Short mmCIF file of C-alpha atoms in Angstrom, two decimals:
data_model
loop_
_atom_site.label_atom_id
_atom_site.label_comp_id
_atom_site.label_asym_id
_atom_site.label_seq_id
_atom_site.Cartn_x
_atom_site.Cartn_y
_atom_site.Cartn_z
CA MET A 9 -0.12 0.11 0.16
CA GLU A 10 2.94 2.04 0.41
CA ASN A 11 3.88 1.50 -3.29
CA ILE A 12 0.49 2.79 -4.17
CA GLY A 13 0.62 6.25 -2.03
CA GLU A 14 4.20 6.64 -3.85
CA LEU A 15 2.46 6.26 -7.16
CA GLU A 16 -0.36 8.60 -6.61
CA LYS A 17 1.91 11.04 -5.66
CA GLN A 18 3.96 10.92 -8.74
CA ILE A 19 0.55 10.66 -10.92
CA ALA A 20 -0.44 13.97 -9.49
CA GLU A 21 2.99 15.78 -10.22
CA LEU A 22 2.58 14.56 -13.69
CA LYS A 23 -0.96 16.32 -13.94
CA THR A 24 0.50 19.39 -12.63
CA GLN A 25 2.95 19.64 -14.90
CA MET A 26 0.79 18.49 -17.87
CA ALA A 27 -1.34 21.58 -16.77
CA GLY A 28 1.53 24.01 -17.32
CA PHE A 29 2.02 22.37 -20.60
CA ASN A 30 -1.78 23.20 -21.77
CA ALA A 31 -1.09 26.73 -21.64
CA THR A 32 1.95 26.29 -24.15
CA ILE A 33 0.35 23.93 -26.87
CA THR A 34 0.14 25.11 -30.51
CA GLU A 35 -2.27 24.68 -33.40
CA ASN A 36 -1.08 23.33 -36.56
CA LYS A 37 -1.72 26.75 -37.84
CA LEU A 38 0.23 29.26 -39.87
CA SER A 39 -0.40 33.41 -39.35
CA MET A 40 1.14 35.76 -41.42
CA ILE A 41 1.04 39.38 -41.39
CA VAL A 42 0.76 40.98 -44.90
CA PHE A 43 2.04 44.36 -44.60
CA SER A 44 3.79 44.68 -47.92
CA GLY A 45 1.75 46.04 -51.11
CA ASP A 46 4.50 44.82 -53.55
CA LEU A 47 3.50 42.12 -56.01
CA ASP A 48 6.67 39.83 -55.28
CA LYS A 49 6.14 39.63 -51.47
CA ALA A 50 2.01 39.78 -52.08
CA LEU A 51 2.71 36.21 -54.29
CA ALA A 52 5.09 34.81 -51.64
CA ALA A 53 2.56 35.69 -49.08
CA PHE A 54 0.00 33.20 -51.08
CA ILE A 55 2.34 30.95 -52.25
CA ILE A 56 3.41 30.03 -48.48
CA GLY A 57 -0.48 30.36 -47.34
CA THR A 58 -1.53 27.75 -49.93
CA GLY A 59 1.21 25.49 -49.65
CA ALA A 60 0.59 25.37 -45.96
CA VAL A 61 -3.02 24.53 -46.07
CA ALA A 62 -1.50 21.77 -48.48
CA MET A 63 0.29 20.23 -46.00
CA GLY A 64 -2.60 20.23 -43.47
CA MET A 65 -2.15 23.41 -41.83
CA ASP A 66 -5.06 25.95 -40.81
CA VAL A 67 -3.78 29.50 -42.53
CA VAL A 68 -4.66 33.01 -41.43
CA MET A 69 -3.41 36.04 -43.21
CA PHE A 70 -3.73 39.60 -41.72
CA PHE A 71 -3.70 42.75 -44.19
CA THR A 72 -2.25 45.75 -43.11
CA PHE A 73 -0.98 49.11 -43.94
CA TRP A 74 0.20 48.88 -47.84
CA GLY A 75 -1.37 45.21 -47.71
CA ILE A 76 -4.86 46.18 -47.97
CA PRO A 77 -5.18 47.84 -51.53
CA MET A 78 -4.74 44.32 -53.13
CA LEU A 79 -7.92 43.49 -51.77
CA ARG A 80 -9.76 46.29 -53.32
CA ALA A 81 -12.51 45.18 -55.64
CA SER A 82 -11.58 46.43 -59.18
CA ASP A 83 -15.23 46.97 -60.14
CA LYS A 84 -16.53 48.56 -56.69
CA ALA A 85 -16.22 52.10 -55.62
CA ALA A 86 -17.44 53.63 -52.50
CA LYS A 87 -19.32 56.96 -52.37
CA ASN A 88 -19.21 60.10 -50.25
CA LYS A 89 -15.53 59.88 -49.56
CA ASP A 90 -13.75 62.88 -48.21
CA ILE A 91 -10.54 64.37 -50.32
CA MET A 92 -8.03 62.42 -48.12
CA SER A 93 -9.67 59.22 -48.45
CA LYS A 94 -10.21 60.01 -52.35
CA MET A 95 -6.36 60.85 -52.96
CA PHE A 96 -5.30 57.49 -51.09
CA GLY A 97 -7.84 55.40 -53.50
CA TRP A 98 -6.33 57.36 -56.63
CA MET A 99 -2.56 56.54 -55.24
CA LEU A 100 -3.11 53.33 -54.08
CA PRO A 101 -3.54 49.93 -56.35
CA LYS A 102 -6.67 49.03 -57.14
CA GLY A 103 -6.88 45.30 -56.31
CA ALA A 104 -4.28 42.56 -56.90
CA SER A 105 -3.67 43.07 -60.62
CA LYS A 106 -2.66 46.58 -60.03
CA LEU A 107 0.57 45.49 -57.85
CA LYS A 108 4.11 46.32 -58.72
CA LEU A 109 7.24 44.83 -58.03
CA SER A 110 9.72 45.86 -55.41
CA ASN A 111 12.77 45.69 -57.38
CA MET A 112 13.24 45.81 -61.46
CA ASN A 113 9.91 47.69 -61.76
CA MET A 114 11.33 49.65 -64.39
CA GLY A 115 8.44 51.92 -64.93
CA GLY A 116 6.01 48.87 -65.32
CA ALA A 117 7.99 47.01 -67.70
CA GLY A 118 9.85 44.55 -65.07
CA THR A 119 6.40 43.88 -63.61
CA ALA A 120 5.04 43.13 -67.14
CA MET A 121 7.97 41.12 -67.74
CA MET A 122 7.60 39.04 -64.71
CA LYS A 123 3.62 38.63 -65.31
CA GLY A 124 4.26 37.58 -68.78
CA LEU A 125 7.19 34.88 -67.36
CA MET A 126 4.62 33.66 -65.06
CA LYS A 127 2.00 32.95 -67.42
CA LYS A 128 4.49 30.96 -69.70
CA LYS A 129 5.91 28.75 -67.10
CA ASN A 130 2.78 28.03 -65.46
CA VAL A 131 2.83 29.83 -62.48
CA ALA A 132 -0.80 31.14 -61.30
CA SER A 133 -1.63 34.87 -61.16
CA LEU A 134 -1.96 36.69 -57.65
CA ASP A 135 -5.59 36.96 -58.73
CA GLN A 136 -5.83 33.15 -58.94
CA MET A 137 -4.07 32.57 -56.05
CA ILE A 138 -6.47 34.59 -54.11
CA GLU A 139 -9.04 32.66 -55.63
CA LEU A 140 -7.33 29.31 -54.62
CA ALA A 141 -6.84 30.57 -51.27
CA ALA A 142 -10.58 31.08 -51.04
CA ASN A 143 -11.17 27.48 -52.31
CA LEU A 144 -8.74 26.32 -49.41
CA GLU A 145 -10.25 28.42 -46.67
CA VAL A 146 -7.13 30.35 -45.98
CA LYS A 147 -8.66 33.07 -43.67
CA ILE A 148 -8.31 36.67 -44.61
CA TYR A 149 -8.23 39.22 -41.95
CA VAL A 150 -8.19 42.95 -42.72
CA CYS A 151 -7.05 45.61 -40.41
CA GLU A 152 -9.65 47.73 -39.54
CA MET A 153 -7.50 50.40 -38.02
CA SER A 154 -5.14 51.22 -40.98
CA MET A 155 -8.43 50.44 -43.32
CA ASN A 156 -9.99 53.41 -41.70
CA LEU A 157 -6.61 55.70 -41.87
CA MET A 158 -6.30 55.12 -45.47
CA GLY A 159 -10.41 55.94 -45.83
CA PHE A 160 -10.76 52.58 -47.41
CA THR A 161 -14.41 51.25 -46.85
CA ARG A 162 -15.89 47.40 -46.43
CA GLU A 163 -18.17 48.10 -49.70
CA GLU A 164 -14.89 48.33 -51.57
CA MET A 165 -13.47 45.30 -50.96
CA ILE A 166 -13.54 41.92 -52.94
CA ASP A 167 -15.91 39.26 -52.11
CA TYR A 168 -13.80 36.42 -50.03
CA PRO A 169 -15.63 33.73 -47.84
CA GLY A 170 -15.66 34.91 -44.44
CA LEU A 171 -13.32 38.12 -44.71
CA THR A 172 -13.01 39.35 -41.29
CA TYR A 173 -12.63 43.00 -40.39
CA CYS A 174 -10.90 43.42 -36.79
CA GLY A 175 -7.79 44.75 -34.95
CA VAL A 176 -4.43 43.47 -34.15
CA ALA A 177 -5.72 41.72 -30.81
CA LYS A 178 -7.53 39.18 -32.99
CA PHE A 179 -4.60 38.49 -35.07
CA LEU A 180 -2.20 38.14 -32.08
CA GLU A 181 -4.93 35.74 -30.56
CA GLU A 182 -4.09 33.38 -33.82
CA ALA A 183 -0.45 33.98 -33.59
CA MET A 184 -0.40 33.17 -30.43
CA ASN A 185 -1.44 29.59 -30.95
CA SER A 186 0.13 29.05 -34.23
CA LYS A 187 2.81 26.88 -34.97
CA VAL A 188 4.44 29.40 -37.60
CA GLN A 189 4.44 33.22 -37.91
CA LEU A 190 5.41 35.45 -40.18
CA PHE A 191 5.47 39.13 -41.06
CA LEU A 192 6.06 40.33 -44.82
CA MET B 11 1.22 -6.85 -7.39
CA GLU B 12 2.18 -7.38 -10.85
CA ASN B 13 -0.12 -4.63 -11.46
CA ILE B 14 1.70 -1.99 -9.67
CA GLY B 15 4.98 -2.81 -11.16
CA GLU B 16 2.95 -2.22 -14.53
CA LEU B 17 1.95 1.05 -13.27
CA GLU B 18 5.45 1.90 -12.23
CA LYS B 19 6.63 1.24 -15.44
CA GLN B 20 4.26 3.56 -17.51
CA ILE B 21 4.90 6.26 -14.98
CA ALA B 22 8.29 6.15 -15.57
CA GLU B 23 7.90 6.44 -19.11
CA LEU B 24 5.66 9.29 -18.73
CA LYS B 25 8.26 11.10 -16.68
CA THR B 26 10.93 10.84 -19.64
CA GLN B 27 8.52 12.02 -22.22
CA MET B 28 7.82 15.03 -19.92
CA ALA B 29 11.29 15.94 -19.74
CA GLY B 30 11.54 16.19 -23.04
CA PHE B 31 8.64 18.50 -23.49
CA ASN B 32 10.49 20.63 -20.52
CA ALA B 33 13.08 21.51 -23.64
CA THR B 34 10.42 22.61 -26.19
CA ILE B 35 8.13 24.81 -23.52
CA THR B 36 7.53 28.39 -24.63
CA GLU B 37 6.60 31.30 -22.83
CA ASN B 38 3.72 33.67 -23.44
CA LYS B 39 6.35 36.12 -25.21
CA LEU B 40 6.73 37.72 -28.59
CA SER B 41 10.11 38.68 -29.79
CA MET B 42 10.27 41.45 -32.50
CA ILE B 43 13.51 42.42 -34.65
CA VAL B 44 13.14 45.79 -35.82
CA PHE B 45 15.92 46.21 -38.57
CA SER B 46 13.32 48.64 -40.79
CA GLY B 47 13.77 52.38 -40.16
CA ASP B 48 10.62 53.35 -42.02
CA LEU B 49 7.78 55.32 -40.46
CA ASP B 50 5.08 52.59 -41.25
CA LYS B 51 6.89 49.60 -40.06
CA ALA B 52 8.26 51.25 -37.03
CA LEU B 53 4.19 52.12 -36.23
CA ALA B 54 3.27 48.65 -36.85
CA ALA B 55 6.04 47.27 -34.61
CA PHE B 56 4.87 49.54 -31.53
CA ILE B 57 1.08 48.69 -32.49
CA ILE B 58 1.87 44.86 -32.39
CA GLY B 59 3.99 45.15 -29.37
CA THR B 60 1.93 47.13 -27.20
CA GLY B 61 -1.24 45.11 -28.46
CA ALA B 62 0.56 41.87 -27.35
CA VAL B 63 1.02 43.19 -23.72
CA ALA B 64 -2.37 44.29 -23.56
CA MET B 65 -3.22 40.46 -24.43
CA GLY B 66 -0.90 39.15 -21.29
CA MET B 67 2.35 38.76 -23.12
CA ASP B 68 5.66 39.96 -22.41
CA VAL B 69 7.29 41.64 -25.39
CA VAL B 70 10.93 42.18 -26.40
CA MET B 71 11.93 44.43 -29.17
CA PHE B 72 15.50 44.15 -30.81
CA PHE B 73 16.57 47.16 -32.67
CA THR B 74 19.37 46.60 -35.54
CA PHE B 75 20.50 48.45 -38.79
CA TRP B 76 18.01 50.94 -39.77
CA GLY B 77 15.80 50.54 -36.88
CA ILE B 78 18.49 52.22 -34.35
CA PRO B 79 17.99 56.20 -35.51
CA MET B 80 14.45 55.98 -34.12
CA LEU B 81 15.84 55.55 -30.70
CA ARG B 82 17.82 58.81 -31.19
CA ALA B 83 17.04 61.47 -28.71
CA SER B 84 16.31 64.40 -30.58
CA ASP B 85 17.87 66.74 -27.99
CA LYS B 86 21.00 64.68 -27.41
CA ALA B 87 24.28 64.61 -29.01
CA ALA B 88 27.54 62.57 -28.68
CA LYS B 89 30.98 64.48 -28.78
CA ASN B 90 34.56 63.54 -30.37
CA LYS B 91 32.48 61.53 -33.34
CA ASP B 92 34.82 60.32 -36.11
CA ILE B 93 33.93 61.86 -39.94
CA MET B 94 31.93 58.21 -40.70
CA SER B 95 30.09 58.79 -37.59
CA LYS B 96 29.07 62.14 -38.16
CA MET B 97 27.92 61.43 -41.75
CA PHE B 98 25.86 58.48 -40.41
CA GLY B 99 24.54 61.03 -38.03
CA TRP B 100 23.66 63.56 -40.55
CA MET B 101 22.12 61.24 -43.04
CA LEU B 102 19.68 59.24 -40.69
CA PRO B 103 17.11 60.33 -38.84
CA LYS B 104 17.37 61.81 -35.46
CA GLY B 105 14.44 60.23 -33.53
CA ALA B 106 11.18 58.43 -33.83
CA SER B 107 9.48 61.90 -35.21
CA LYS B 108 11.86 62.28 -38.28
CA LEU B 109 10.70 58.86 -39.95
CA LYS B 110 9.43 58.57 -43.11
CA LEU B 111 7.22 56.24 -44.69
CA SER B 112 8.43 53.84 -47.18
CA ASN B 113 5.69 54.47 -49.74
CA MET B 114 4.09 57.67 -50.96
CA ASN B 115 6.58 59.81 -49.04
CA MET B 116 6.71 61.94 -51.98
CA GLY B 117 9.25 64.35 -50.66
CA GLY B 118 7.90 64.45 -47.21
CA ALA B 119 4.54 65.14 -48.24
CA GLY B 120 2.96 61.73 -47.96
CA THR B 121 4.66 61.55 -44.67
CA ALA B 122 3.00 64.81 -43.29
CA MET B 123 -0.32 63.60 -44.78
CA MET B 124 -0.24 60.33 -43.05
CA LYS B 125 0.61 62.25 -39.57
CA GLY B 126 -2.03 64.60 -40.12
CA LEU B 127 -4.43 61.81 -40.90
CA MET B 128 -3.59 59.90 -37.60
CA LYS B 129 -3.86 62.89 -35.37
CA LYS B 130 -7.25 63.42 -36.95
CA LYS B 131 -8.53 60.04 -36.38
CA ASN B 132 -6.87 59.58 -33.14
CA VAL B 133 -4.08 57.35 -33.52
CA ALA B 134 -1.29 57.63 -31.27
CA SER B 135 2.15 59.25 -32.77
CA LEU B 136 5.24 57.29 -32.90
CA ASP B 137 6.48 58.83 -29.95
CA GLN B 138 3.72 58.57 -27.94
CA MET B 139 3.60 54.60 -28.72
CA ILE B 140 7.10 54.24 -27.55
CA GLU B 141 6.28 56.36 -24.10
CA LEU B 142 3.18 53.68 -24.07
CA ALA B 143 5.57 50.93 -24.75
CA ALA B 144 7.97 51.96 -21.99
CA ASN B 145 4.65 52.32 -19.41
CA LEU B 146 3.86 48.86 -20.56
CA GLU B 147 7.01 47.56 -19.86
CA VAL B 148 7.63 46.64 -23.43
CA LYS B 149 11.72 45.38 -23.38
CA ILE B 150 13.89 47.26 -25.63
CA TYR B 151 17.12 45.91 -26.74
CA VAL B 152 19.39 47.96 -28.80
CA CYS B 153 22.14 45.87 -31.19
CA GLU B 154 25.43 46.95 -30.32
CA MET B 155 27.28 45.64 -33.06
CA SER B 156 25.12 47.95 -35.48
CA MET B 157 24.92 50.86 -33.43
CA ASN B 158 28.92 50.74 -33.29
CA LEU B 159 29.10 50.27 -36.90
CA MET B 160 26.98 53.25 -37.50
CA GLY B 161 28.95 55.18 -34.96
CA PHE B 162 26.31 56.09 -32.58
CA THR B 163 26.93 56.16 -29.02
CA ARG B 164 24.67 55.22 -25.51
CA GLU B 165 24.93 58.77 -24.90
CA GLU B 166 22.57 59.80 -27.81
CA MET B 167 19.53 57.16 -26.96
CA ILE B 168 16.30 57.98 -25.48
CA ASP B 169 15.66 58.14 -21.70
CA TYR B 170 13.86 54.42 -22.04
CA PRO B 171 13.48 52.52 -18.43
CA GLY B 172 15.67 48.97 -18.71
CA LEU B 173 16.93 49.81 -22.34
CA THR B 174 19.72 46.71 -22.95
CA TYR B 175 22.46 46.99 -25.24
CA CYS B 176 23.51 43.37 -26.28
CA GLY B 177 24.25 41.19 -29.34
CA VAL B 178 21.83 38.84 -31.36
CA ALA B 179 22.76 36.33 -29.05
CA LYS B 180 20.74 37.80 -26.46
CA PHE B 181 17.68 38.11 -28.79
CA LEU B 182 17.91 34.59 -29.69
CA GLU B 183 17.73 33.83 -26.48
CA GLU B 184 14.30 35.40 -26.14
CA ALA B 185 13.19 34.16 -29.14
CA MET B 186 13.72 30.67 -28.60
CA ASN B 187 11.36 30.83 -25.72
CA SER B 188 8.67 33.11 -27.27
CA LYS B 189 5.53 31.99 -28.79
CA VAL B 190 5.81 34.38 -31.44
CA GLN B 191 8.43 35.79 -33.45
CA LEU B 192 8.62 38.51 -36.35
CA PHE B 193 11.21 40.35 -38.42
CA LEU B 194 10.07 43.71 -39.40
CA MET C 29 -7.71 -3.05 -5.71
CA GLU C 30 -9.81 -0.03 -6.27
CA ASN C 31 -7.16 2.40 -5.67
CA ILE C 32 -4.99 0.65 -8.44
CA GLY C 33 -7.84 1.05 -10.95
CA GLU C 34 -8.41 4.55 -10.51
CA LEU C 35 -4.48 4.66 -11.05
CA GLU C 36 -4.88 2.84 -14.30
CA LYS C 37 -7.65 5.18 -15.23
CA GLN C 38 -4.89 8.47 -14.24
CA ILE C 39 -2.52 7.21 -16.15
CA ALA C 40 -4.37 6.37 -19.50
CA GLU C 41 -5.51 9.94 -19.11
CA LEU C 42 -2.04 11.34 -19.08
CA LYS C 43 -0.78 9.00 -21.84
CA THR C 44 -3.88 10.58 -24.35
CA GLN C 45 -2.82 14.07 -23.56
CA MET C 46 0.99 13.19 -24.11
CA ALA C 47 -0.18 12.03 -27.57
CA GLY C 48 -1.63 14.95 -28.33
CA PHE C 49 1.63 17.07 -26.98
CA ASN C 50 3.41 14.93 -29.31
CA ALA C 51 1.97 16.77 -32.10
CA THR C 52 3.08 20.06 -31.34
CA ILE C 53 6.80 19.35 -30.24
CA THR C 54 9.35 21.73 -31.99
CA GLU C 55 12.82 21.12 -32.44
CA ASN C 56 15.57 23.42 -31.26
CA LYS C 57 15.71 24.85 -34.74
CA LEU C 58 15.54 28.63 -36.64
CA SER C 59 13.80 28.58 -39.93
CA MET C 60 14.19 31.74 -42.43
CA ILE C 61 12.84 32.89 -45.49
CA VAL C 62 15.64 35.20 -47.09
CA PHE C 63 13.24 36.92 -49.79
CA SER C 64 15.34 39.91 -49.62
CA GLY C 65 18.51 40.79 -51.87
CA ASP C 66 19.43 43.91 -49.99
CA LEU C 67 23.10 43.63 -48.50
CA ASP C 68 21.71 44.58 -45.25
CA LYS C 69 19.02 42.07 -44.77
CA ALA C 70 21.41 39.65 -45.99
CA LEU C 71 24.07 40.21 -43.98
CA ALA C 72 21.17 40.42 -40.79
CA ALA C 73 20.52 36.93 -42.04
CA PHE C 74 23.45 35.12 -41.68
CA ILE C 75 24.25 37.06 -38.25
CA ILE C 76 20.92 35.57 -37.43
CA GLY C 77 21.78 32.23 -38.74
CA THR C 78 25.25 31.67 -37.74
CA GLY C 79 24.50 33.23 -34.23
CA ALA C 80 21.45 30.89 -33.68
CA VAL C 81 24.03 27.92 -34.59
CA ALA C 82 26.40 29.42 -31.88
CA MET C 83 23.48 28.88 -29.40
CA GLY C 84 22.84 25.10 -30.30
CA MET C 85 20.30 25.55 -32.96
CA ASP C 86 19.88 23.80 -35.95
CA VAL C 87 19.27 26.38 -39.08
CA VAL C 88 17.62 26.67 -42.17
CA MET C 89 17.46 29.26 -44.75
CA PHE C 90 15.35 29.22 -47.46
CA PHE C 91 16.56 31.58 -50.25
CA THR C 92 13.91 32.71 -52.68
CA PHE C 93 12.96 35.51 -54.90
CA TRP C 94 15.56 38.52 -54.69
CA GLY C 95 17.41 36.42 -52.38
CA ILE C 96 18.83 33.74 -54.77
CA PRO C 97 21.44 35.96 -56.81
CA MET C 98 23.42 35.92 -53.82
CA LEU C 99 23.92 32.26 -54.14
CA ARG C 100 25.45 32.90 -57.82
CA ALA C 101 29.01 31.72 -58.05
CA SER C 102 31.21 34.93 -59.48
CA ASP C 103 32.91 32.68 -61.71
CA LYS C 104 30.31 30.58 -63.14
CA ALA C 105 28.19 31.06 -65.99
CA ALA C 106 25.20 28.89 -67.70
CA LYS C 107 25.14 28.42 -71.29
CA ASN C 108 21.91 28.54 -73.81
CA LYS C 109 20.21 30.78 -71.62
CA ASP C 110 16.95 32.25 -73.42
CA ILE C 111 16.82 36.24 -73.78
CA MET C 112 14.68 36.54 -70.53
CA SER C 113 17.14 34.41 -68.61
CA LYS C 114 19.74 36.55 -69.73
CA MET C 115 18.45 39.87 -68.92
CA PHE C 116 17.74 38.62 -65.05
CA GLY C 117 21.15 37.46 -65.18
CA TRP C 118 22.53 40.90 -66.29
CA MET C 119 20.20 42.95 -64.16
CA LEU C 120 20.39 40.90 -60.87
CA PRO C 121 23.45 40.98 -58.51
CA LYS C 122 25.93 38.14 -59.56
CA GLY C 123 27.09 36.90 -56.11
CA ALA C 124 27.14 37.72 -52.65
CA SER C 125 29.87 40.66 -52.94
CA LYS C 126 27.51 42.54 -55.76
CA LEU C 127 24.59 43.02 -53.29
CA LYS C 128 23.60 46.70 -52.26
CA LEU C 129 22.14 48.41 -49.45
CA SER C 130 18.08 49.11 -49.21
CA ASN C 131 18.89 52.57 -47.69
CA MET C 132 21.57 55.22 -48.33
CA ASN C 133 23.20 53.22 -51.14
CA MET C 134 23.92 56.48 -52.80
CA GLY C 135 24.92 55.19 -56.29
CA GLY C 136 27.20 52.70 -54.85
CA ALA C 137 29.00 55.07 -52.48
CA GLY C 138 26.79 54.14 -49.35
CA THR C 139 27.56 50.56 -49.69
CA ALA C 140 31.07 50.86 -50.15
CA MET C 141 31.33 52.98 -47.13
CA MET C 142 29.72 50.38 -45.25
CA LYS C 143 31.91 47.57 -46.63
CA GLY C 144 35.02 49.95 -45.69
CA LEU C 145 33.57 50.14 -42.26
CA MET C 146 32.74 46.65 -41.33
CA LYS C 147 36.03 45.91 -42.62
CA LYS C 148 37.57 48.51 -40.49
CA LYS C 149 35.56 47.48 -37.43
CA ASN C 150 36.48 43.72 -38.02
CA VAL C 151 32.73 42.90 -38.93
CA ALA C 152 32.97 39.65 -41.37
CA SER C 153 31.73 40.42 -45.04
CA LEU C 154 28.94 38.39 -46.25
CA ASP C 155 31.22 36.34 -48.67
CA GLN C 156 32.95 35.53 -45.47
CA MET C 157 29.92 34.81 -43.54
CA ILE C 158 28.42 32.37 -46.09
CA GLU C 159 31.47 30.39 -45.54
CA LEU C 160 31.20 30.64 -41.90
CA ALA C 161 27.61 29.38 -42.23
CA ALA C 162 28.87 26.35 -44.47
CA ASN C 163 31.22 25.35 -41.73
CA LEU C 164 28.68 25.61 -39.08
CA GLU C 165 26.42 23.37 -41.03
CA VAL C 166 23.70 26.07 -41.86
CA LYS C 167 21.34 24.28 -44.33
CA ILE C 168 20.85 26.44 -47.18
CA TYR C 169 17.45 25.95 -49.46
CA VAL C 170 16.99 27.01 -52.80
CA CYS C 171 13.52 27.57 -54.01
CA GLU C 172 13.32 26.06 -57.37
CA MET C 173 10.07 27.61 -58.49
CA SER C 174 11.45 30.99 -58.15
CA MET C 175 15.07 30.05 -59.58
CA ASN C 176 13.23 28.80 -62.63
CA LEU C 177 11.20 31.57 -63.39
CA MET C 178 14.11 34.16 -63.10
CA GLY C 179 15.92 31.53 -65.40
CA PHE C 180 18.72 30.51 -63.01
CA THR C 181 20.52 27.23 -63.32
CA ARG C 182 22.15 24.87 -60.83
CA GLU C 183 25.31 25.02 -62.82
CA GLU C 184 25.50 28.89 -61.84
CA MET C 185 25.07 28.51 -57.80
CA ILE C 186 28.11 28.72 -55.35
CA ASP C 187 29.44 25.38 -54.39
CA TYR C 188 28.09 25.04 -50.54
CA PRO C 189 28.08 21.62 -48.90
CA GLY C 190 24.30 20.18 -49.04
CA LEU C 191 22.97 23.10 -50.78
CA THR C 192 19.39 21.70 -51.41
CA TYR C 193 17.06 22.77 -54.50
CA CYS C 194 13.53 22.34 -53.19
CA GLY C 195 9.54 23.82 -53.12
CA VAL C 196 7.96 25.92 -50.12
CA ALA C 197 6.38 22.68 -48.86
CA LYS C 198 9.98 21.68 -47.94
CA PHE C 199 10.71 24.49 -45.82
CA LEU C 200 7.56 24.53 -44.23
CA GLU C 201 7.68 20.94 -42.99
CA GLU C 202 10.95 22.63 -41.21
CA ALA C 203 9.65 25.79 -39.97
CA MET C 204 6.68 23.80 -38.41
CA ASN C 205 8.91 21.90 -36.17
CA SER C 206 11.03 24.92 -35.63
CA LYS C 207 11.19 27.36 -32.28
CA VAL C 208 11.55 30.38 -34.30
CA GLN C 209 10.69 31.38 -37.99
CA LEU C 210 11.74 34.37 -39.87
CA PHE C 211 10.85 36.21 -42.93
CA LEU C 212 13.61 38.65 -44.20
#
């Protein structure tokens, strides 16, 4: 009976340790902040995101600052914008097909060349990748604070299943429980 | 009694596994490298950092390369600098209020516009965010190697509680035990 | 005997929980995506990578997009390239010694100044850091998709022990099991 008492003590200890582990457990998830509005980084973001789904991971992409304009729908417009919001609207790309390379853009020639190459070598375009991401149930979060700052509105954004408008706290909640986090 | 022997074996096995887990445990911490000296990324860094504290995380920000000049105090100067160090001093922003946008800076007009917008929409300025970070006990580490390379000295830096000068090893030690790591 | 039955139940429960933990275990590894082709970020990447090895971590660096040209050997050339591939070859840096700063490049003067400073202050050059990384058994992966897109070939790349050509899936597999992940 002494033996049993000893075992009970050891089991209780294991349970306590186990409870500690529970707080550190992560899900098989990848969380990404898409801060950049460059075509090359946007492509990288979606290649990583869709690739991670293919490997069985859940994926959350949080779009903020320059990353937001790529989610604008090319065929939508918002009414009653103030002058500042209109300026941001004119100056920033209207949708994924308008992004430029961060490097070798050469007044648009480099970007056109890269797009041509991608087509020729059967690499999906950014628009196609966003569609694929939707099919793969990649979650897209939009940073409401930076959207408001730039004067963009929800009615201008693409139709994307489950698109969520939120703050950084919501993203951090996901990131905390993710195996992989990246800032692009 | 056979039963008890079997239980003892199973408990011993669990303990061994548990010891293995101990090495992989992480703290509820976010570690960030702030490499960029762009206003937009600096804002993102402090929004993420202070947001993470609000969610109960410890936060460590490691400033390196172009990220260092934003920590210069606008009203301090170092003496006896060599010509190279002086050049870096002149060319790089002297403090957080001098940073520029990475995009749409337009000779300063875009940056001024963004700052005006932030004020109007009640978003804290970078200076205010650094103050908030100090109050929230966000830890700031400064990469000593890149500080020395650029010729900046400790006497030029802002007063920030617990500001630490260190190397990448110290940062990695924190990052290894963090739930979230980001490079900005 | 009642007691023993109870203990058996508790041990079984612990085992189930343990199995769940197994799926979340990470290795003492750092995985990095090197997307940028800027000298400053490349230096940061190798300082972090070699520093992490010094702290006992395994390190994987996945080179993609603009990060690939720094792995070109300065003394190798590929034959029979099409015109597009030749253009990328001409326009992008041929090897680590040709990278430029992302900031303060000033037509090359800033980059030269930084290299001079590094030498003077005994900071290893990028070429030396790559050599050190090889000695420390940092694993280098090259993104085959972007390499093909830009028209680079394996015969042009540096001799690096164990250099691996692969896709994003292979990288994600490493990242999933890593304590630290970074995107540069």
